[in-house]
Coordinates of C-alpha atoms and ligand atoms in Angstrom, one line a residue:
Chain A
M10 CA -11.0 -11.7 1.3
I11 CA -10.4 -15.2 2.5
D12 CA -9.9 -18.3 0.4
T13 CA -12.3 -21.0 1.1
L14 CA -11.0 -23.7 -1.1
P15 CA -13.0 -26.9 -0.6
V16 CA -9.8 -28.9 -0.1
L17 CA -9.3 -27.2 3.3
A18 CA -12.5 -28.4 4.8
Q19 CA -11.5 -31.9 5.5
T20 CA -7.7 -31.5 5.9
D21 CA -5.8 -32.2 9.1
L22 CA -4.7 -28.9 10.7
S23 CA -1.2 -30.3 11.6
S24 CA -0.4 -31.5 8.1
L25 CA 2.2 -30.0 5.9
D26 CA -0.2 -29.8 3.0
T27 CA -2.5 -27.6 5.1
F28 CA 0.4 -25.4 5.9
L29 CA 1.5 -25.1 2.2
Q30 CA -2.1 -24.4 1.2
M31 CA -2.2 -21.7 3.8
L32 CA 1.0 -20.2 2.5
V33 CA -0.3 -20.1 -1.1
G34 CA -3.6 -18.5 0.1
G35 CA -1.6 -16.0 2.2
L36 CA 0.7 -15.0 -0.6
A37 CA -2.2 -14.6 -3.0
L38 CA -3.9 -12.2 -0.6
G39 CA -0.6 -10.7 0.5
T40 CA 0.5 -9.8 -3.0
I41 CA -2.7 -7.9 -3.5
Y42 CA -2.1 -6.0 -0.3
A43 CA 1.5 -5.4 -1.4
L44 CA 0.4 -3.8 -4.7
L45 CA -2.0 -1.6 -3.0
A46 CA 0.4 -0.6 -0.2
M47 CA 3.2 0.1 -2.7
G48 CA 1.0 2.5 -4.7
F49 CA -0.1 4.2 -1.6
V50 CA 3.4 4.6 -0.2
L51 CA 4.6 5.8 -3.6
I52 CA 2.1 8.6 -3.6
F53 CA 2.8 9.4 0.0
K54 CA 6.5 9.5 -0.4
A55 CA 6.5 11.7 -3.5
T56 CA 3.7 14.1 -2.6
Q57 CA 3.2 13.7 1.2
V58 CA -0.4 13.1 0.5
I59 CA -2.3 10.4 2.5
N60 CA -4.5 9.1 -0.2
F61 CA -7.8 7.9 1.2
A62 CA -9.1 7.5 -2.3
H63 CA -6.9 4.6 -2.9
G64 CA -9.7 2.1 -2.4
A65 CA -11.7 3.9 -5.1
L66 CA -8.7 3.6 -7.4
V67 CA -8.7 -0.2 -6.8
A68 CA -12.2 -0.4 -8.0
I69 CA -11.8 2.0 -10.9
G70 CA -8.9 0.1 -12.4
A71 CA -10.8 -3.2 -12.3
F72 CA -13.9 -1.4 -13.6
F73 CA -12.0 -0.1 -16.6
V74 CA -10.8 -3.6 -17.3
A75 CA -14.4 -4.9 -17.2
I76 CA -15.4 -2.2 -19.7
V77 CA -12.5 -2.7 -22.1
V78 CA -12.9 -6.4 -22.1
L79 CA -16.7 -6.8 -22.3
D80 CA -18.1 -3.6 -23.6
F81 CA -15.4 -2.5 -26.1
E82 CA -13.8 -5.9 -26.8
I83 CA -10.5 -4.1 -27.3
P84 CA -8.2 -5.4 -28.7
G85 CA -10.0 -8.7 -29.1
R86 CA -12.2 -7.4 -31.9
W87 CA -9.2 -6.8 -34.1
M88 CA -7.5 -10.0 -33.3
P89 CA -10.0 -12.7 -34.3
G90 CA -7.6 -15.7 -34.2
A91 CA -5.6 -14.7 -31.1
P92 CA -5.7 -16.8 -28.0
E93 CA -8.1 -15.5 -25.3
W94 CA -5.4 -15.2 -22.6
L95 CA -3.5 -12.8 -24.9
T96 CA -6.4 -10.6 -25.8
W97 CA -7.6 -10.5 -22.3
S98 CA -4.2 -9.7 -20.9
L99 CA -3.8 -6.8 -23.4
A100 CA -7.2 -5.6 -22.5
A101 CA -6.4 -5.8 -18.8
A102 CA -3.2 -3.8 -19.4
L103 CA -5.2 -1.2 -21.2
G104 CA -7.8 -1.1 -18.4
V105 CA -5.3 -0.6 -15.6
V106 CA -3.4 2.1 -17.6
A107 CA -6.8 3.9 -18.0
G108 CA -7.1 3.6 -14.2
G109 CA -3.6 5.0 -13.8
L110 CA -4.7 8.0 -16.0
I111 CA -7.6 8.6 -13.7
G112 CA -5.0 8.9 -10.9
L113 CA -3.0 11.3 -13.0
L114 CA -6.2 13.3 -13.6
L115 CA -7.1 13.5 -9.9
E116 CA -3.7 14.8 -9.1
R117 CA -3.9 17.4 -11.8
L118 CA -7.4 18.6 -11.1
F119 CA -7.8 18.3 -7.4
I120 CA -4.5 17.8 -5.6
R121 CA -2.1 20.1 -7.5
P122 CA -4.2 23.2 -6.8
M123 CA -4.0 22.3 -3.1
V124 CA -0.1 22.2 -3.0
G125 CA 1.0 24.4 -0.1
E126 CA -2.3 23.9 1.8
P127 CA -2.1 22.0 5.1
L128 CA -1.7 18.2 4.4
F129 CA -4.6 17.5 6.7
Q130 CA -6.9 19.4 4.3
I131 CA -5.6 17.5 1.3
A132 CA -6.1 14.2 3.1
I133 CA -9.7 15.2 3.8
L134 CA -10.1 16.1 0.2
T135 CA -9.1 12.6 -0.8
V136 CA -11.8 11.2 1.5
G137 CA -14.3 13.3 -0.5
L138 CA -12.8 12.0 -3.7
D139 CA -13.1 8.5 -2.5
I140 CA -16.8 8.8 -1.8
V141 CA -17.6 10.5 -5.1
L142 CA -15.6 8.0 -7.2
R143 CA -17.0 5.0 -5.4
T144 CA -20.5 6.3 -5.9
I145 CA -19.9 6.7 -9.6
V146 CA -18.5 3.2 -9.9
D147 CA -21.4 1.8 -7.9
D148 CA -23.9 3.5 -10.1
I149 CA -22.4 2.2 -13.3
A150 CA -21.4 -1.2 -12.1
G151 CA -24.5 -1.8 -10.2
L152 CA -25.0 -3.9 -7.1
D153 CA -24.3 -7.2 -8.7
G154 CA -21.0 -6.0 -10.0
R155 CA -19.4 -6.5 -13.4
P156 CA -17.6 -9.7 -14.3
L157 CA -14.1 -9.3 -15.7
A158 CA -14.5 -12.3 -18.0
D159 CA -11.0 -13.6 -17.5
P160 CA -10.1 -16.7 -19.5
W161 CA -9.0 -18.8 -16.6
G162 CA -12.3 -19.1 -14.8
I163 CA -12.3 -21.5 -11.9
A164 CA -9.6 -23.8 -13.3
T165 CA -7.0 -25.0 -10.7
A166 CA -3.7 -26.7 -10.8
R167 CA -2.5 -29.3 -8.3
F168 CA 1.0 -29.5 -6.9
G169 CA 1.1 -32.6 -4.7
N170 CA -1.9 -32.0 -2.5
V171 CA -1.8 -28.2 -2.8
T172 CA -4.4 -26.6 -5.1
I173 CA -3.7 -23.3 -6.8
P174 CA -6.2 -21.5 -9.1
H175 CA -4.8 -20.6 -12.4
T176 CA -5.7 -17.0 -11.8
Q177 CA -3.3 -17.0 -8.8
L178 CA -0.5 -18.4 -10.8
V179 CA -1.0 -15.6 -13.2
Q180 CA -1.2 -13.2 -10.3
F181 CA 2.1 -14.3 -8.8
G182 CA 3.8 -13.8 -12.2
V183 CA 2.3 -10.4 -12.7
V184 CA 3.2 -9.2 -9.2
L185 CA 6.7 -10.4 -9.5
F186 CA 7.0 -8.7 -12.8
L187 CA 5.6 -5.4 -11.5
M188 CA 8.0 -5.5 -8.5
I189 CA 10.9 -5.8 -10.8
V190 CA 9.6 -3.0 -12.9
V191 CA 9.2 -0.8 -9.9
A192 CA 12.6 -1.6 -8.6
L193 CA 14.1 -0.8 -12.0
F194 CA 12.0 2.4 -12.3
F195 CA 13.5 3.6 -9.0
R196 CA 16.9 3.4 -10.6
S197 CA 15.9 5.3 -13.8
R198 CA 16.3 9.0 -14.4
T199 CA 12.6 9.7 -13.5
G200 CA 12.7 7.3 -10.6
I201 CA 15.8 8.9 -9.1
A202 CA 14.1 12.3 -9.6
M203 CA 11.0 10.9 -7.7
R204 CA 13.1 9.7 -4.8
A205 CA 15.0 13.0 -4.7
T206 CA 11.7 14.9 -4.7
A207 CA 10.5 12.7 -1.9
W208 CA 13.5 13.5 0.2
D209 CA 13.8 17.3 -0.4
Q210 CA 11.4 19.0 -2.8
E211 CA 13.2 22.3 -2.9
A212 CA 16.6 20.7 -3.5
A213 CA 15.0 18.6 -6.2
R214 CA 13.7 21.8 -7.9
A215 CA 17.1 23.3 -7.6
Q216 CA 18.3 20.4 -9.8
G217 CA 15.8 21.4 -12.5
I218 CA 13.4 18.6 -11.6
K219 CA 9.8 19.5 -12.3
V220 CA 8.1 18.3 -9.1
G221 CA 4.6 18.8 -10.5
R222 CA 5.4 16.2 -13.2
I223 CA 6.8 13.9 -10.6
F224 CA 3.6 14.2 -8.5
G225 CA 1.6 13.3 -11.6
I226 CA 3.8 10.2 -12.3
S227 CA 3.5 9.0 -8.8
W228 CA -0.3 9.2 -8.9
F229 CA -0.3 7.4 -12.2
L230 CA 1.8 4.6 -10.9
G231 CA 0.0 4.4 -7.6
A232 CA -3.4 4.2 -9.3
L233 CA -2.1 1.7 -11.8
L234 CA -0.8 -0.6 -9.1
A235 CA -4.1 -0.2 -7.3
G236 CA -5.9 -1.2 -10.5
V237 CA -3.9 -4.4 -10.9
A238 CA -4.7 -5.3 -7.3
G239 CA -8.3 -4.6 -8.1
V240 CA -8.3 -6.9 -11.1
F241 CA -7.1 -9.8 -9.0
A242 CA -9.5 -9.0 -6.2
S243 CA -12.3 -9.1 -8.7
I244 CA -11.8 -12.6 -10.2
F245 CA -11.8 -16.1 -9.0
P246 CA -11.5 -17.1 -6.2
R247 CA -12.0 -13.7 -4.5
A248 CA -15.1 -12.3 -6.3
A249 CA -17.2 -12.8 -9.4
G250 CA -16.6 -9.2 -10.6
V251 CA -15.9 -5.7 -9.7
S252 CA -18.5 -4.2 -7.4
S253 CA -19.1 -1.7 -4.6
A254 CA -17.3 -4.2 -2.4
T255 CA -14.0 -4.1 -4.3
A256 CA -12.8 -0.8 -2.8
F257 CA -12.9 -2.5 0.6
V258 CA -9.7 -4.4 -0.1
A259 CA -8.1 -1.2 0.9
F260 CA -9.3 -1.7 4.5
G261 CA -7.4 -5.0 4.5
A262 CA -4.3 -3.3 3.1
F263 CA -4.3 -0.4 5.6
P264 CA -2.6 -2.3 8.4
A265 CA 0.0 -3.5 5.8
I266 CA 0.9 0.1 5.0
I267 CA 1.2 1.1 8.6
L268 CA 3.0 -2.1 9.5
G269 CA 5.5 -1.5 6.7
G270 CA 6.1 2.0 7.9
L271 CA 4.1 4.4 5.6
D272 CA 7.2 5.8 3.8
S273 CA 9.0 2.6 2.7
V274 CA 8.2 0.8 -0.5
V275 CA 10.0 -2.3 0.7
G276 CA 8.1 -2.0 3.9
A277 CA 4.8 -1.9 1.9
V278 CA 5.7 -5.2 0.2
V279 CA 6.8 -6.9 3.4
G280 CA 3.8 -5.5 5.3
G281 CA 1.4 -6.7 2.6
L282 CA 2.8 -10.2 2.6
I283 CA 2.8 -10.4 6.5
I284 CA -0.8 -9.3 6.7
G285 CA -1.9 -11.6 3.9
L286 CA -0.2 -14.6 5.4
A287 CA -1.6 -13.8 8.9
E288 CA -5.1 -13.5 7.6
S289 CA -4.7 -16.8 5.7
A290 CA -3.3 -18.5 8.8
A291 CA -5.9 -17.2 11.0
S292 CA -8.7 -18.3 8.7
I293 CA -7.4 -21.9 8.9
Y294 CA -5.7 -22.3 12.3
L295 CA -7.9 -20.1 14.4
V296 CA -11.2 -21.3 13.2
Q297 CA -11.3 -23.8 16.0
F298 CA -11.3 -20.9 18.5
S299 CA -14.1 -19.0 16.8
S300 CA -16.3 -19.5 19.8
V301 CA -13.8 -17.3 21.7
L302 CA -12.5 -15.0 19.0
G303 CA -15.6 -14.6 17.0
S304 CA -16.1 -16.0 13.5
G305 CA -14.6 -13.1 11.6
F306 CA -11.3 -12.9 13.5
S307 CA -9.2 -13.4 10.4
A308 CA -10.6 -10.2 8.9
I309 CA -9.2 -8.1 11.8
I310 CA -6.0 -10.0 12.6
G311 CA -4.2 -7.5 10.4
Y312 CA -5.3 -4.7 12.7
V313 CA -4.3 -6.7 15.8
I314 CA -0.8 -7.3 14.4
M315 CA -0.5 -3.6 13.3
L316 CA -1.4 -2.4 16.8
L317 CA 1.1 -4.9 18.4
V318 CA 3.9 -3.8 16.1
L319 CA 3.1 -0.1 16.7
L320 CA 3.5 -0.6 20.4
I321 CA 7.1 -1.8 19.9
R322 CA 8.0 0.2 16.8
P323 CA 5.9 3.3 16.4
Y324 CA 7.2 4.0 12.9
G325 CA 6.5 0.5 11.6
L326 CA 8.9 -2.1 10.5
F327 CA 10.7 -0.1 7.8
G328 CA 9.6 3.4 8.5
T329 CA 11.9 6.3 9.1
E330 CA 11.8 7.6 12.6
E331 CA 10.5 10.9 11.8
I332 CA 9.5 12.3 8.5
R333 CA 12.4 14.7 8.0
R334 CA 11.3 17.4 5.7
V335 CA 11.4 21.2 5.3
Chain B
M18 CA 26.7 37.3 -18.2
L19 CA 24.1 37.2 -15.3
S20 CA 22.8 40.5 -14.2
V21 CA 20.4 41.5 -11.5
E22 CA 18.9 44.9 -11.8
N23 CA 17.2 46.8 -9.0
L24 CA 15.7 43.7 -7.5
E25 CA 13.1 44.0 -4.8
V26 CA 11.8 40.9 -3.0
V27 CA 8.9 40.7 -0.6
Y28 CA 8.0 37.7 1.6
N29 CA 4.4 36.9 2.5
D30 CA 3.3 40.1 0.7
V31 CA 4.6 42.3 3.5
V32 CA 8.2 41.7 4.5
L33 CA 10.5 43.7 2.2
V34 CA 13.8 41.8 2.2
L35 CA 15.6 43.0 -0.9
R36 CA 15.4 46.7 -1.5
G37 CA 16.6 47.2 -5.0
I38 CA 19.9 45.4 -5.3
S39 CA 21.9 45.1 -8.5
L40 CA 24.9 42.8 -9.3
E41 CA 26.7 41.3 -12.2
V42 CA 28.4 38.0 -12.8
P43 CA 30.5 38.3 -16.0
D44 CA 31.3 35.1 -17.9
G45 CA 34.3 33.2 -16.5
K46 CA 34.7 35.3 -13.4
I47 CA 34.3 34.7 -9.7
V48 CA 32.1 37.2 -7.9
A49 CA 31.8 37.3 -4.2
L50 CA 28.6 38.3 -2.4
L51 CA 29.1 39.0 1.3
G52 CA 26.9 40.0 4.1
G53 CA 25.9 39.2 7.7
N54 CA 23.0 37.1 8.9
G55 CA 19.7 38.0 7.4
A56 CA 21.3 40.4 4.9
G57 CA 19.4 38.8 2.1
K58 CA 22.1 36.7 0.4
T59 CA 20.0 33.5 0.2
T60 CA 17.0 35.5 -0.9
T61 CA 19.1 36.9 -3.8
L62 CA 20.0 33.3 -4.7
R63 CA 16.4 32.2 -4.6
A64 CA 15.3 35.1 -6.8
I65 CA 18.0 34.2 -9.4
T66 CA 17.2 30.5 -9.5
G67 CA 13.4 30.9 -9.2
L68 CA 12.8 29.2 -5.8
L69 CA 11.1 32.1 -4.0
D70 CA 7.6 30.6 -4.4
V71 CA 8.0 27.9 -1.8
H72 CA 9.0 30.5 0.7
E73 CA 6.0 32.7 -0.2
G74 CA 8.4 35.3 -1.7
D75 CA 7.8 37.4 -4.8
V76 CA 9.9 39.7 -7.0
T77 CA 8.0 42.9 -6.8
K78 CA 10.4 45.1 -8.8
G79 CA 13.5 44.8 -10.9
E80 CA 14.7 42.2 -13.4
I81 CA 17.1 39.3 -13.8
Y82 CA 18.9 38.8 -17.1
L83 CA 21.0 36.0 -18.5
D84 CA 22.9 37.3 -21.5
G85 CA 20.4 40.0 -21.9
K86 CA 17.4 37.6 -21.9
R87 CA 14.9 38.3 -19.1
I88 CA 14.5 35.3 -16.8
T89 CA 12.9 37.0 -13.8
H90 CA 9.8 34.9 -13.9
D91 CA 11.0 31.8 -15.7
D92 CA 10.5 28.3 -14.3
P93 CA 13.4 27.1 -12.1
S94 CA 13.9 24.1 -14.3
E95 CA 14.2 26.4 -17.3
R96 CA 16.9 28.4 -15.6
V97 CA 18.8 25.3 -14.8
R98 CA 18.5 24.3 -18.4
M99 CA 19.9 27.7 -19.4
G100 CA 23.0 27.0 -17.3
I101 CA 22.5 28.4 -13.8
S102 CA 23.0 25.9 -11.1
Q103 CA 23.3 26.2 -7.4
V104 CA 24.8 24.7 -4.3
M105 CA 22.2 25.4 -1.6
E106 CA 23.0 26.6 1.9
G107 CA 23.4 23.5 4.2
R108 CA 24.3 21.2 1.3
R109 CA 20.9 19.6 1.0
V110 CA 22.2 16.3 -0.5
F111 CA 19.6 13.6 -1.1
A112 CA 20.5 11.6 2.0
E113 CA 18.6 8.4 1.0
L114 CA 20.2 8.2 -2.4
T115 CA 23.7 7.0 -3.1
V116 CA 26.5 9.4 -4.2
E117 CA 26.1 8.2 -7.8
E118 CA 22.3 8.7 -7.7
N119 CA 22.7 12.2 -6.3
L120 CA 25.0 13.0 -9.2
R121 CA 22.4 11.6 -11.6
A122 CA 19.7 13.7 -10.0
G123 CA 22.0 16.7 -10.6
A124 CA 22.2 15.7 -14.3
Y125 CA 18.4 15.7 -14.6
T126 CA 18.2 18.4 -17.2
N127 CA 21.3 17.3 -19.0
R128 CA 19.9 14.7 -21.3
N129 CA 22.8 14.3 -23.6
G130 CA 24.6 11.1 -22.7
G131 CA 28.0 12.3 -23.9
K132 CA 27.8 15.5 -21.9
V133 CA 26.6 13.7 -18.8
K134 CA 29.6 11.4 -19.1
K135 CA 31.9 14.3 -19.5
A136 CA 30.4 16.1 -16.5
H137 CA 30.7 13.0 -14.5
D138 CA 34.3 12.5 -15.4
R139 CA 35.0 16.1 -14.4
V140 CA 33.3 15.6 -11.0
M141 CA 35.2 12.4 -10.4
T142 CA 38.5 14.1 -11.2
L143 CA 37.7 17.1 -9.0
F144 CA 36.6 15.0 -6.1
P145 CA 38.5 11.7 -5.9
R146 CA 36.9 11.1 -2.5
L147 CA 33.5 10.9 -4.2
K148 CA 34.8 8.4 -6.6
E149 CA 35.8 6.2 -3.8
R150 CA 32.4 6.5 -2.2
R151 CA 30.3 6.3 -5.3
N152 CA 28.0 3.7 -3.9
A153 CA 27.8 5.0 -0.4
T154 CA 24.5 6.4 0.8
A155 CA 24.9 10.1 0.8
G156 CA 23.5 10.5 4.3
Y157 CA 26.4 8.6 5.7
L158 CA 29.1 10.9 4.2
S159 CA 31.0 13.4 6.4
G160 CA 30.0 17.0 6.3
G161 CA 33.0 17.8 4.1
E162 CA 32.1 15.0 1.7
Q163 CA 28.5 16.1 1.5
Q164 CA 29.7 19.6 0.6
M165 CA 31.8 18.1 -2.2
L166 CA 28.8 16.0 -3.3
A167 CA 26.6 19.1 -3.3
I168 CA 29.1 20.9 -5.5
G169 CA 29.6 17.8 -7.8
R170 CA 25.8 17.5 -8.1
A171 CA 25.5 21.1 -9.3
L172 CA 28.3 20.5 -11.9
M173 CA 26.4 17.6 -13.5
Q174 CA 24.3 19.9 -15.5
E175 CA 27.4 21.6 -16.9
P176 CA 26.4 25.0 -15.7
R177 CA 27.7 28.3 -17.2
I178 CA 27.2 29.9 -13.8
L179 CA 27.5 28.2 -10.5
I180 CA 26.1 29.8 -7.4
L181 CA 27.3 28.6 -4.0
D182 CA 25.6 29.6 -0.8
E183 CA 28.0 29.6 2.1
P184 CA 29.9 26.5 1.1
S185 CA 32.4 27.0 3.9
L186 CA 29.7 27.0 6.6
G187 CA 30.5 24.5 9.3
L188 CA 33.7 23.2 7.7
A189 CA 37.0 22.9 9.4
P190 CA 39.6 25.4 8.2
L191 CA 41.5 22.9 6.2
L192 CA 38.3 21.9 4.4
V193 CA 37.5 25.5 3.8
Q194 CA 40.8 25.8 1.9
E195 CA 40.0 22.7 0.0
V196 CA 36.6 24.1 -1.1
R197 CA 38.2 27.4 -2.0
D198 CA 40.8 25.6 -4.2
I199 CA 38.0 23.6 -5.8
I200 CA 36.1 26.7 -6.7
V201 CA 39.2 28.2 -8.3
E202 CA 39.6 25.1 -10.3
I203 CA 36.0 25.0 -11.4
N204 CA 36.3 28.6 -12.5
A205 CA 39.6 27.9 -14.3
Q206 CA 37.7 25.3 -16.4
G207 CA 35.4 28.1 -17.6
T208 CA 32.5 28.3 -15.2
A209 CA 31.5 31.6 -13.8
V210 CA 31.0 31.6 -10.0
L211 CA 28.8 33.6 -7.7
L212 CA 30.1 32.9 -4.3
I213 CA 27.9 33.8 -1.4
E214 CA 29.8 33.8 1.9
Q215 CA 30.1 35.1 5.4
N216 CA 33.8 34.1 5.3
A217 CA 34.9 37.2 3.6
N218 CA 38.5 36.4 3.8
M219 CA 38.1 33.2 1.9
A220 CA 35.7 34.6 -0.7
L221 CA 37.6 37.8 -1.4
S222 CA 40.9 35.9 -1.7
I223 CA 39.7 34.3 -4.9
A224 CA 37.1 36.7 -6.3
H225 CA 37.5 39.0 -9.2
H226 CA 34.9 41.3 -7.8
G227 CA 33.1 41.6 -4.5
Y228 CA 29.7 42.9 -3.3
I229 CA 28.8 43.5 0.2
M230 CA 25.1 43.7 1.3
E231 CA 23.4 44.7 4.5
T232 CA 19.7 44.4 5.3
G233 CA 18.7 44.1 1.7
K234 CA 20.9 46.7 0.1
M235 CA 24.3 46.7 -1.6
V236 CA 26.5 48.8 0.6
M237 CA 29.8 48.4 -1.1
D238 CA 31.3 46.8 -4.1
G239 CA 34.6 46.7 -5.9
D240 CA 38.0 45.2 -6.3
P241 CA 38.4 42.4 -3.7
K242 CA 41.9 43.6 -2.6
R243 CA 40.5 47.0 -1.9
L244 CA 37.6 45.6 0.0
L245 CA 39.9 43.4 2.1
K246 CA 41.7 46.6 3.1
D247 CA 38.6 48.5 4.0
E248 CA 38.3 49.2 7.7
D249 CA 34.6 48.5 7.9
V250 CA 34.9 45.3 6.0
K251 CA 37.7 44.3 8.3
E252 CA 35.7 45.0 11.3
F253 CA 32.5 43.4 10.4
Y254 CA 33.4 40.5 8.1
L255 CA 36.9 39.5 8.8
G256 CA 36.5 39.4 12.6
L257 CA 39.3 41.9 12.9
H258 CA 39.0 45.0 15.0
A259 CA 40.7 48.2 14.0
G260 CA 43.7 47.2 16.2
G261 CA 44.2 44.1 14.1
E262 CA 43.7 41.5 16.8
K263 CA 41.3 38.7 15.9
K264 CA 37.9 38.5 17.5
S265 CA 37.8 35.7 20.1
F266 CA 37.4 32.3 18.5
R267 CA 34.6 31.5 20.9
D268 CA 32.4 34.3 19.5
V269 CA 32.8 32.9 16.0
K270 CA 32.2 29.4 17.2
H271 CA 29.2 30.4 19.2
Y272 CA 27.8 32.2 16.2
K273 CA 28.2 29.1 14.0
R274 CA 26.5 26.9 16.4
R275 CA 23.6 29.2 16.6
K276 CA 23.4 29.4 12.9
R277 CA 23.2 25.7 12.6
W278 CA 20.2 25.6 14.9
L279 CA 18.6 28.2 12.8
S280 CA 19.0 26.6 9.5
Ligands
LIG13 N1 10.3 32.6 4.0 C1 10.6 33.8 4.6 N2 9.5 34.5 5.1 C2 9.7 35.7 5.7 N3 11.0 36.2 5.9 C3 12.0 35.5 5.4 C4 11.9 34.3 4.8 N4 13.1 33.8 4.5 C5 14.0 34.7 4.9 N5 13.3 35.8 5.5 C6 13.9 37.0 6.0 O1 14.6 37.6 5.0 C7 15.8 38.2 5.5 C8 16.9 37.7 4.6 O2 17.1 36.3 4.7 P1 18.2 35.5 3.9 O3 18.0 34.1 4.2 O4 18.1 35.9 2.5 O5 19.5 36.1 4.6 P2 21.0 35.6 4.4 O6 21.8 36.7 4.0 O7 21.1 34.4 3.5 O8 21.4 35.2 5.9 P3 22.3 34.0 6.4 O9 23.7 34.4 6.3 O10 21.8 33.8 7.8 O11 21.9 32.8 5.6 C9 15.9 37.8 6.9 O12 15.5 38.8 7.7 C10 15.0 36.6 7.1 O13 14.4 36.6 8.3
LIG14 MG1 21.6 32.4 3.7

């Protein structure tokens, strides 16, 4: 999950441009982690379920986008003159919503009947779901993966000496938009009901809130955000398509979730950005120490940071000290 | 009118907690339900509002009616929609949400904008303190303020019947009086009240009718004034011995402290 843009190869490690380039790369990776972590935390807060199938949801969302775009050509086939960025974006939106619906379905079929069972059992169930779902995606997508056929390709923009792929400019816009949507959602009637449910399920039911519906919505949103992360993890410069490797982004996001504090959505965003930036910085500045640290150090720096933070703050940066629930 | 007939509740399929109790809450009245620890008051509330399931409880006999319509097994949200709302024991405010958001959560089933506004205005008039602290995080309110918020939240769905479970618990005497006055005011505005209390004095002083339960059975019911005079009631619920002297304050205090640990 590391940017290896050619411009970095010959740049001076102490230059400002290198630093800015590192920031851009870190934000690009960090926002993907943030989307993933947000969805994960959303599901955890609302339902108390630790969703180990989140990685599969990343792949499934991206996979649906590939299908909608290339196999079904929806809505492109009905919009002959429309610009490609528009038809593709609509198709991508459809694909991630379909991925969200899979999340909803999982909750309905497998998680809801388990309500009241020990949380550990439910977590193990999600491990099983993860394996099954990833196997299905692998079988259909094949080893080579499926391209998402985005209209931006490998085009880049230059700001001074900093290079940014068009796909990442789009990504920054989309992530910003989604964060605003999520923030507004939390202030809506349903969003308040979700936060109320997260705090005290029984008291929420006493207000007439249907917690089952809230569970479903949280899985839908979590899966949708995971799918969006999956889309950007499956296009240039990260990958050439969605494949069996896509789900592994979740491993990178895991330290971000723990770092942020498991039950804080803000923490998820901050944690995601920190880990993304750290990986990016390590891949540039620590390469010179690779004889000592090993060549793949940037891939595990997230875990190193997570462990260090947990030593000082066992509940993460934004986590509540204990999960106070009945 | 809310009526409970011959209700039997069992927890975990084995623990029989309510042994056939009946009670009525007529429209526009205040009804007090008294009883000591573990008598089954909260269980009665859970049965009426449909929240037994999370506690592994079941209604095994008897029925609950609202205006003659059977609601014994209705969904809790449906019962809220029909006008039964509750203030749970221990306040249970959504501590991470602001005061305003708690109220909006209370209005969840009330989807008519005009009605929500009306309910909100009513709450703000009843509780000026909440108005001042609208944007405060509920977890930072004092115990008294949280009790007010819990009551305000329950009023947001414009209930026909408000059930309060020990609203005086853990409050200073002055605040208990305030809560009592608020309940009278809410009732005067047309809402029927089922007031569950251990503070029999407070509850009976404002009720139109009183019930007393013990280990899952109704042992007495009737006119509050008569109940207040009853020797047994005096002894067990008013902290007064036959001689008239008050039970030592320390006993009461000790009991309250223990209770807080339990809940
Ligand atoms: N979930 C449960 N499972 C088993 N038994 C329970 C459960 N909840 C309550 N009980 C038992 O049912 C009885 C009645 O409890 P309940 O909470 O209704 O009493 P209460 O009158 O509200 O008492 P308090 O004044 O202490 O709140 C008690 O003996 C209690 O131990
Ligand atoms: Mg009780």
